[in-house]
mmCIF file of N, CA and C in Angstrom:
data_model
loop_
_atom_site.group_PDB
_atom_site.id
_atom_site.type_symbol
_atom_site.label_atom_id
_atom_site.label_comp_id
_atom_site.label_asym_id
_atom_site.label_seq_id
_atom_site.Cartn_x
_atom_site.Cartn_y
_atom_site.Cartn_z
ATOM 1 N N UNK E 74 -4.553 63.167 -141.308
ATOM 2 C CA UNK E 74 -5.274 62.743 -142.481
ATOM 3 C C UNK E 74 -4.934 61.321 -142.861
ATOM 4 N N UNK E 75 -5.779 60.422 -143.634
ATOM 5 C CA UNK E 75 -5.565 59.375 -144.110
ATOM 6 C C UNK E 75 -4.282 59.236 -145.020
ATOM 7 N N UNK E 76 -3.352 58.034 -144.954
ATOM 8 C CA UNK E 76 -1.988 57.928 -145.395
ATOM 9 C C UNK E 76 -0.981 56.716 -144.975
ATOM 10 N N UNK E 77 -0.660 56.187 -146.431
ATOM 11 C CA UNK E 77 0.341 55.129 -145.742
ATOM 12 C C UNK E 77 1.378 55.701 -145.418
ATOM 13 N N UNK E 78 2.104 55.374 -144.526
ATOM 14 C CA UNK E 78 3.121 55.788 -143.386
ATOM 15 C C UNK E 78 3.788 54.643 -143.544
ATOM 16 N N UNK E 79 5.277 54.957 -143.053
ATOM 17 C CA UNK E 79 6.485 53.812 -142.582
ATOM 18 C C UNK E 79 6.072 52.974 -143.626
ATOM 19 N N UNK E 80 6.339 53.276 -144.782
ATOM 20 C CA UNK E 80 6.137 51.748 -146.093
ATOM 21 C C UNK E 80 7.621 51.391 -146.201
ATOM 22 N N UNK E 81 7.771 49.890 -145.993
ATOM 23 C CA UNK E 81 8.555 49.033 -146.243
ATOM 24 C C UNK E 81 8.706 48.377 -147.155
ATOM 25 N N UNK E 82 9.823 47.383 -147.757
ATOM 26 C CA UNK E 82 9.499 46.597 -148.383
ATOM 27 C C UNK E 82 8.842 45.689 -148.597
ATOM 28 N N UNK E 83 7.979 45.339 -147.103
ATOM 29 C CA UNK E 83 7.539 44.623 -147.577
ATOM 30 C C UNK E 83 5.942 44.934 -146.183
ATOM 31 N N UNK E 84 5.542 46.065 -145.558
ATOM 32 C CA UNK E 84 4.307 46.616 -145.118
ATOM 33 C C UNK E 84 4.794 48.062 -145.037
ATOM 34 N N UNK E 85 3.338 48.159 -144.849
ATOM 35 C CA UNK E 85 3.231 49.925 -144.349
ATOM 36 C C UNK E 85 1.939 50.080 -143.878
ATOM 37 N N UNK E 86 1.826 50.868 -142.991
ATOM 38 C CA UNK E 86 1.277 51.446 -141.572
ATOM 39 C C UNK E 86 0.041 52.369 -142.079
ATOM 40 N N UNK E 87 -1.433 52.057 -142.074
ATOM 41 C CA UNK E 87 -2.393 52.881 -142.985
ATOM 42 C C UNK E 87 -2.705 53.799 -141.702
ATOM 43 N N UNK E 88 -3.126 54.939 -141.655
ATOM 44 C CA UNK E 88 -3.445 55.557 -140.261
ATOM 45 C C UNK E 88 -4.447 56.735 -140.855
ATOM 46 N N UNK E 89 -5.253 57.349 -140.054
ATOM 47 C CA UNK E 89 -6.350 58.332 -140.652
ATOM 48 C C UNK E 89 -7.326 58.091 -139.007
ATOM 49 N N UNK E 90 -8.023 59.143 -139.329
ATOM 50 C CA UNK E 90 -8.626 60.140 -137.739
ATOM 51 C C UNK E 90 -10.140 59.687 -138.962
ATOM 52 N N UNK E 91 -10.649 59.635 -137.541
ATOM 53 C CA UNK E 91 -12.246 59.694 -137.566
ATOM 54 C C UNK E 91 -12.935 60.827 -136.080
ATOM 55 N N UNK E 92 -14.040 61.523 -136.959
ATOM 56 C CA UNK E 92 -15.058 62.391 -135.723
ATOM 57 C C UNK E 92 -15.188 61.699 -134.059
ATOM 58 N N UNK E 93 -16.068 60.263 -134.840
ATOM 59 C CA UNK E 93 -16.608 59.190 -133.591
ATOM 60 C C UNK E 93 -15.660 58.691 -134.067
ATOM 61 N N UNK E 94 -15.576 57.702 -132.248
ATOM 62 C CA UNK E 94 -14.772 56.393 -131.809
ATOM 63 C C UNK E 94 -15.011 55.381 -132.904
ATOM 64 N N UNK E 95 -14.802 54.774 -134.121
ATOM 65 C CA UNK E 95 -15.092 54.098 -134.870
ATOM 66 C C UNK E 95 -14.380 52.418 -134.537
ATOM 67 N N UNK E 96 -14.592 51.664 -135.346
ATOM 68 C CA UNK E 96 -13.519 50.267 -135.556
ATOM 69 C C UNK E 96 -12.601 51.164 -136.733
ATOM 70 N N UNK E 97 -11.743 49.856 -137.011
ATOM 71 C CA UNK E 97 -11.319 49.979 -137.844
ATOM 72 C C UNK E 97 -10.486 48.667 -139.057
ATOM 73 N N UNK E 98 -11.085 49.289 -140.077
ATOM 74 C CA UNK E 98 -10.580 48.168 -141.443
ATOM 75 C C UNK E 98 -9.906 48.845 -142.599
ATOM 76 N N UNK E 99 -8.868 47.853 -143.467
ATOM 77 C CA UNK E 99 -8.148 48.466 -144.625
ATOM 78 C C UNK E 99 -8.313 47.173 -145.769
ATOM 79 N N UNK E 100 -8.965 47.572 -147.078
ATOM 80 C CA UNK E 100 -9.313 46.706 -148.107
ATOM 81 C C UNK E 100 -8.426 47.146 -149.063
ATOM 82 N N UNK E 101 -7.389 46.162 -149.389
ATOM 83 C CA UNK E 101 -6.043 45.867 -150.225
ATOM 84 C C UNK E 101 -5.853 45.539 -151.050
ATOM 85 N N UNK E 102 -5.555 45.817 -152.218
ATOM 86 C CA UNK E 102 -4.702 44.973 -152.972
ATOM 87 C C UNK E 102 -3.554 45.937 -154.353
ATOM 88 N N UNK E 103 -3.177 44.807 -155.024
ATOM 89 C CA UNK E 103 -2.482 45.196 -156.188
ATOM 90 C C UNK E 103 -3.283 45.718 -157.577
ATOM 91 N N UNK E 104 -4.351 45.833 -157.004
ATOM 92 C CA UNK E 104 -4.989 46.556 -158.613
ATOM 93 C C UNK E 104 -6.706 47.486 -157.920
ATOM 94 N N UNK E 105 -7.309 47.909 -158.558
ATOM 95 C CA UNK E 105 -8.343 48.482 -157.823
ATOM 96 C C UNK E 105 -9.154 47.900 -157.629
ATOM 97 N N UNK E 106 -9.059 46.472 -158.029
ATOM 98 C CA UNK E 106 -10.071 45.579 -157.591
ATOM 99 C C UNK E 106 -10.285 45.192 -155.735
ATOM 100 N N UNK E 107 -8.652 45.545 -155.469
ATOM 101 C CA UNK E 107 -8.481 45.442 -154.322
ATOM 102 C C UNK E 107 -8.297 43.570 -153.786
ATOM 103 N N UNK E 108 -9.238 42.910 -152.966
ATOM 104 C CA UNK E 108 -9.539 41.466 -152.922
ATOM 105 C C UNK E 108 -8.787 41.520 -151.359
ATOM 106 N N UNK E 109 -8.403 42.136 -150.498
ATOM 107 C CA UNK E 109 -7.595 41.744 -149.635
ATOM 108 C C UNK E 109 -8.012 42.845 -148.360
ATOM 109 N N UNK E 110 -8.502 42.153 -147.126
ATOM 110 C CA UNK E 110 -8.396 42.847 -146.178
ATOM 111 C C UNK E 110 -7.447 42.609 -145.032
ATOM 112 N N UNK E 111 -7.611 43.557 -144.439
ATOM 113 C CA UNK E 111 -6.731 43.471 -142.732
ATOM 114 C C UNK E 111 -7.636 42.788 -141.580
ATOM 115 N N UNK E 112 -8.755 42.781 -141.574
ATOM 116 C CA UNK E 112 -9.543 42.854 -140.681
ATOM 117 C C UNK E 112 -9.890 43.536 -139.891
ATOM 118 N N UNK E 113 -11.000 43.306 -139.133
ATOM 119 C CA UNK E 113 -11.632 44.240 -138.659
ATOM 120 C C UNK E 113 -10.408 44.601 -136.619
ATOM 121 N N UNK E 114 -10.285 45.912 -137.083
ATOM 122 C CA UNK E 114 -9.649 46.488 -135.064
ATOM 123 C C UNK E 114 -11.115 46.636 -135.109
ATOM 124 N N UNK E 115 -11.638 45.738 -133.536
ATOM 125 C CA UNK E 115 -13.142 46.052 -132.525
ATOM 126 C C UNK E 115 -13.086 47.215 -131.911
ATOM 127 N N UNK E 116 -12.167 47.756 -131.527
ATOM 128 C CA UNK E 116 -11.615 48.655 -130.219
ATOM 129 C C UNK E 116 -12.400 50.304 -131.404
ATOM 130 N N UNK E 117 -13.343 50.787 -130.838
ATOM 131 C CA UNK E 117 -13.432 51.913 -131.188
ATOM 132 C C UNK E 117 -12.552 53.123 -130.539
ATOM 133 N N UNK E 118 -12.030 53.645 -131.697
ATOM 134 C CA UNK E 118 -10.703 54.766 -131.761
ATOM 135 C C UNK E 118 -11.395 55.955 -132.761
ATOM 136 N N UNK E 119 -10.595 57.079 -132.363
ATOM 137 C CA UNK E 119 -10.668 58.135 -133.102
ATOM 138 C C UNK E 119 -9.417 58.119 -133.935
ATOM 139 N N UNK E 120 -8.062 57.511 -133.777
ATOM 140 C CA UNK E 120 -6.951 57.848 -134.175
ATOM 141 C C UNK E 120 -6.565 56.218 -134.649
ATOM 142 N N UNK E 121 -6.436 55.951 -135.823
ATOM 143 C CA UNK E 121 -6.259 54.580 -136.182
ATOM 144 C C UNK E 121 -5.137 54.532 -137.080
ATOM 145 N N UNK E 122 -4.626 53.444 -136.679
ATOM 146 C CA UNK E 122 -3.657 52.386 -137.508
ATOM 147 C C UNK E 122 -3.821 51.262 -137.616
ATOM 148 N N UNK E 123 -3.247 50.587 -138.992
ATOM 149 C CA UNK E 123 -3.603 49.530 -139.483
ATOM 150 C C UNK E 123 -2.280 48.980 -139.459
ATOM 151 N N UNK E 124 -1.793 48.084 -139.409
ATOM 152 C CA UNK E 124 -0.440 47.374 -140.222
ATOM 153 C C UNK E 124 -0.991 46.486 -141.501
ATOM 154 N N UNK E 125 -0.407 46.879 -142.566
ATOM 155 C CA UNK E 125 -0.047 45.672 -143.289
ATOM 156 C C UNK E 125 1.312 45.279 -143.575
ATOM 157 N N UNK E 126 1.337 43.466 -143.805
ATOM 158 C CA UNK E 126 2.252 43.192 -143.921
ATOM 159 C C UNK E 126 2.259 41.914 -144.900
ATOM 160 N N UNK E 127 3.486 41.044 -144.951
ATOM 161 C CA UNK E 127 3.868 40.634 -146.144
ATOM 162 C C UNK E 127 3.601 40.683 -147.439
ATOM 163 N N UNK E 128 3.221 42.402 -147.563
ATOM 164 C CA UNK E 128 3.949 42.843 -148.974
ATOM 165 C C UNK E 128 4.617 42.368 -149.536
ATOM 166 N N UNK E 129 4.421 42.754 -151.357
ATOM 167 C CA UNK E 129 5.831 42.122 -151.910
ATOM 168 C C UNK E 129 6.532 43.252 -152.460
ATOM 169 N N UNK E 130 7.621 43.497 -152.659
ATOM 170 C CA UNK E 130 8.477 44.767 -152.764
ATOM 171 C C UNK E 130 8.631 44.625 -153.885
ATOM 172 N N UNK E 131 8.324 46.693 -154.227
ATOM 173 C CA UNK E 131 8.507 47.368 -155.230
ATOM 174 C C UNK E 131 7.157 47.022 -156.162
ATOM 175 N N UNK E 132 5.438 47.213 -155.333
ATOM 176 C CA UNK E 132 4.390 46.922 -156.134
ATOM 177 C C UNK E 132 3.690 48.000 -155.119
ATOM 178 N N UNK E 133 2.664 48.621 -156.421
ATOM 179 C CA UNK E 133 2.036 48.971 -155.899
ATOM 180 C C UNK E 133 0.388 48.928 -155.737
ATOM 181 N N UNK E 134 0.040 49.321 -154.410
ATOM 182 C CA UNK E 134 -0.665 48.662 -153.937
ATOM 183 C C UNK E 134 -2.013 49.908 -153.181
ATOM 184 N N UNK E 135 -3.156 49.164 -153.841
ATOM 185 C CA UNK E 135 -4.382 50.233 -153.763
ATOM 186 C C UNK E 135 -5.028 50.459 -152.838
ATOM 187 N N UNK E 136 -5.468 50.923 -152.288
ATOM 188 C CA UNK E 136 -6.456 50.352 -150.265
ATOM 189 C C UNK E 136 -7.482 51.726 -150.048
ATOM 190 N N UNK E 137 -7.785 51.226 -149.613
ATOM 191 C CA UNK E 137 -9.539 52.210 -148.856
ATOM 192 C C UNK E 137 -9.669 51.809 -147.613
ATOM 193 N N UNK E 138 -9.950 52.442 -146.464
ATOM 194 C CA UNK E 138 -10.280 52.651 -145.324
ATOM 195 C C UNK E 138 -11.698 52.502 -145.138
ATOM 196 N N UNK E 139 -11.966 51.461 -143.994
ATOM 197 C CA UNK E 139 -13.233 51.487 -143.748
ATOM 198 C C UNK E 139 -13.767 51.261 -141.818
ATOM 199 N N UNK E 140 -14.456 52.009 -141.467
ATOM 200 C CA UNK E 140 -14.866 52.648 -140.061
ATOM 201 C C UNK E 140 -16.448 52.636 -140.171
ATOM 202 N N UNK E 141 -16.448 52.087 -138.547
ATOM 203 C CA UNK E 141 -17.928 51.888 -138.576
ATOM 204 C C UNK E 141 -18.061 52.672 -137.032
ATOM 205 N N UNK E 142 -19.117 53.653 -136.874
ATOM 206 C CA UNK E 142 -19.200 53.527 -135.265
ATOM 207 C C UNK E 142 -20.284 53.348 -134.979
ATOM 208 N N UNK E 143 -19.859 53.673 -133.508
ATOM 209 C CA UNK E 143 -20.902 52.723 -132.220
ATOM 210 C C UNK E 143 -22.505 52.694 -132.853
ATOM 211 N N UNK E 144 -22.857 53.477 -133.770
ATOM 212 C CA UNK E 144 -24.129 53.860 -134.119
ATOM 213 C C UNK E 144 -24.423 53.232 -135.224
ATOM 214 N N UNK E 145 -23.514 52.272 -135.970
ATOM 215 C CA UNK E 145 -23.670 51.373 -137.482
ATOM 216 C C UNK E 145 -23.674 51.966 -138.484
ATOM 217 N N UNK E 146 -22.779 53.223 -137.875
ATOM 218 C CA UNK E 146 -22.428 54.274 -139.470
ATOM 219 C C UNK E 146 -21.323 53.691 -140.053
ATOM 220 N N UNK E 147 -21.416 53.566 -141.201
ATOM 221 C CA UNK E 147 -20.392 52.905 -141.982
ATOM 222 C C UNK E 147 -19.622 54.318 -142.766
ATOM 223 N N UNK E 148 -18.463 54.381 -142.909
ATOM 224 C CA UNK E 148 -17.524 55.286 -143.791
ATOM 225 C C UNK E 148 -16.357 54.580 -144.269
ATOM 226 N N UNK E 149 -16.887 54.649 -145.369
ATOM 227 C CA UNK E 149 -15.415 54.596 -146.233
ATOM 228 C C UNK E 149 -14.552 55.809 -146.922
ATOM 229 N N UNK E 150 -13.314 55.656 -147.280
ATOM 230 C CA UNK E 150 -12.379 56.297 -147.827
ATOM 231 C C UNK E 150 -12.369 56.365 -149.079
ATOM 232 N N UNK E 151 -12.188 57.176 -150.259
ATOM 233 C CA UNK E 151 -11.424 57.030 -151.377
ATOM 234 C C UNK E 151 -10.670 56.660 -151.663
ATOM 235 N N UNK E 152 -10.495 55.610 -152.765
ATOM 236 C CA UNK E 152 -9.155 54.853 -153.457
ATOM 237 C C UNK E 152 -7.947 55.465 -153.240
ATOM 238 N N UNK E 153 -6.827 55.189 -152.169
ATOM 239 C CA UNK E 153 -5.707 55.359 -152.192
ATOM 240 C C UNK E 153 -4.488 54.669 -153.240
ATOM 241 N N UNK E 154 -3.073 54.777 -153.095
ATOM 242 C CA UNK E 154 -2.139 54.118 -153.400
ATOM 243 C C UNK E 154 -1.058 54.358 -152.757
ATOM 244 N N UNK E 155 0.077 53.513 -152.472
ATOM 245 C CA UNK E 155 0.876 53.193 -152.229
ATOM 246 C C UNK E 155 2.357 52.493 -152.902
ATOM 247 N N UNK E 156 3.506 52.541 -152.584
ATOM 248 C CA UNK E 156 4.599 51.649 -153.514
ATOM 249 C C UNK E 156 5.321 51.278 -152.520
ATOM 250 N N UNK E 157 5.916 50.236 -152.208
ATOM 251 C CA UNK E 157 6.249 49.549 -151.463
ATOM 252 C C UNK E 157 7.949 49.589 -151.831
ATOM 253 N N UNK E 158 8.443 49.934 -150.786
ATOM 254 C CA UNK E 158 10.251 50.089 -151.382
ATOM 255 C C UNK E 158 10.774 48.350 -152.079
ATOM 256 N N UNK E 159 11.520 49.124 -152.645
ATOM 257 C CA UNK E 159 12.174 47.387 -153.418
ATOM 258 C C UNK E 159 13.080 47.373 -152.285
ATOM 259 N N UNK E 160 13.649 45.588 -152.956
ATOM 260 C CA UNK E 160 14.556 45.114 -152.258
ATOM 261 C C UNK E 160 15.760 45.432 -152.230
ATOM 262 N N UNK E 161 16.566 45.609 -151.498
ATOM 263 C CA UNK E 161 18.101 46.169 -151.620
ATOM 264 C C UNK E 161 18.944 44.887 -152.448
#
């Protein structure tokens, strides 16, 4: 299922399954406005990960998943969240 994974202080790892081979994208930020993507993975996958990185630690941080496949179906995710470990 869709989920940030391995969150760091300062990234964490977005990952989530699709039916079809899709791309894959993650739209970011610190409020639900979001403003921040990863860009687009070309490589159509059923099993995706994203990295983000230079986070800033101990914020948290909102993101939606977005997959397109071979056919120009577009899917997006529901508003997630995330917290990013503080600094030691």
């Amino acid at each position: 299922g869709l989920g940030a994974h391995v969150v760091t202080s300062s990234g964490a790892s977005i990952e989530w399954s699709t039916n079809l081979a899709s791309d894959s994208a993650v739209e970011y930020g610190t409020s639900t406005a979001l403003g921040k993507t990863s860009g687009t993975q070309s490589a159509l996958v059923r099993e995706h990960r994203v990295q983000l990185n230079s986070l800033s630690a101990g914020r948290t941080y909102y993101y939606r998943v977005i997959s397109n496949d071979g056919r120009g179906l577009r899917k997006t995710s529901e508003l997630r969240s995330f917290k990013t470990l503080p600094t030691r």
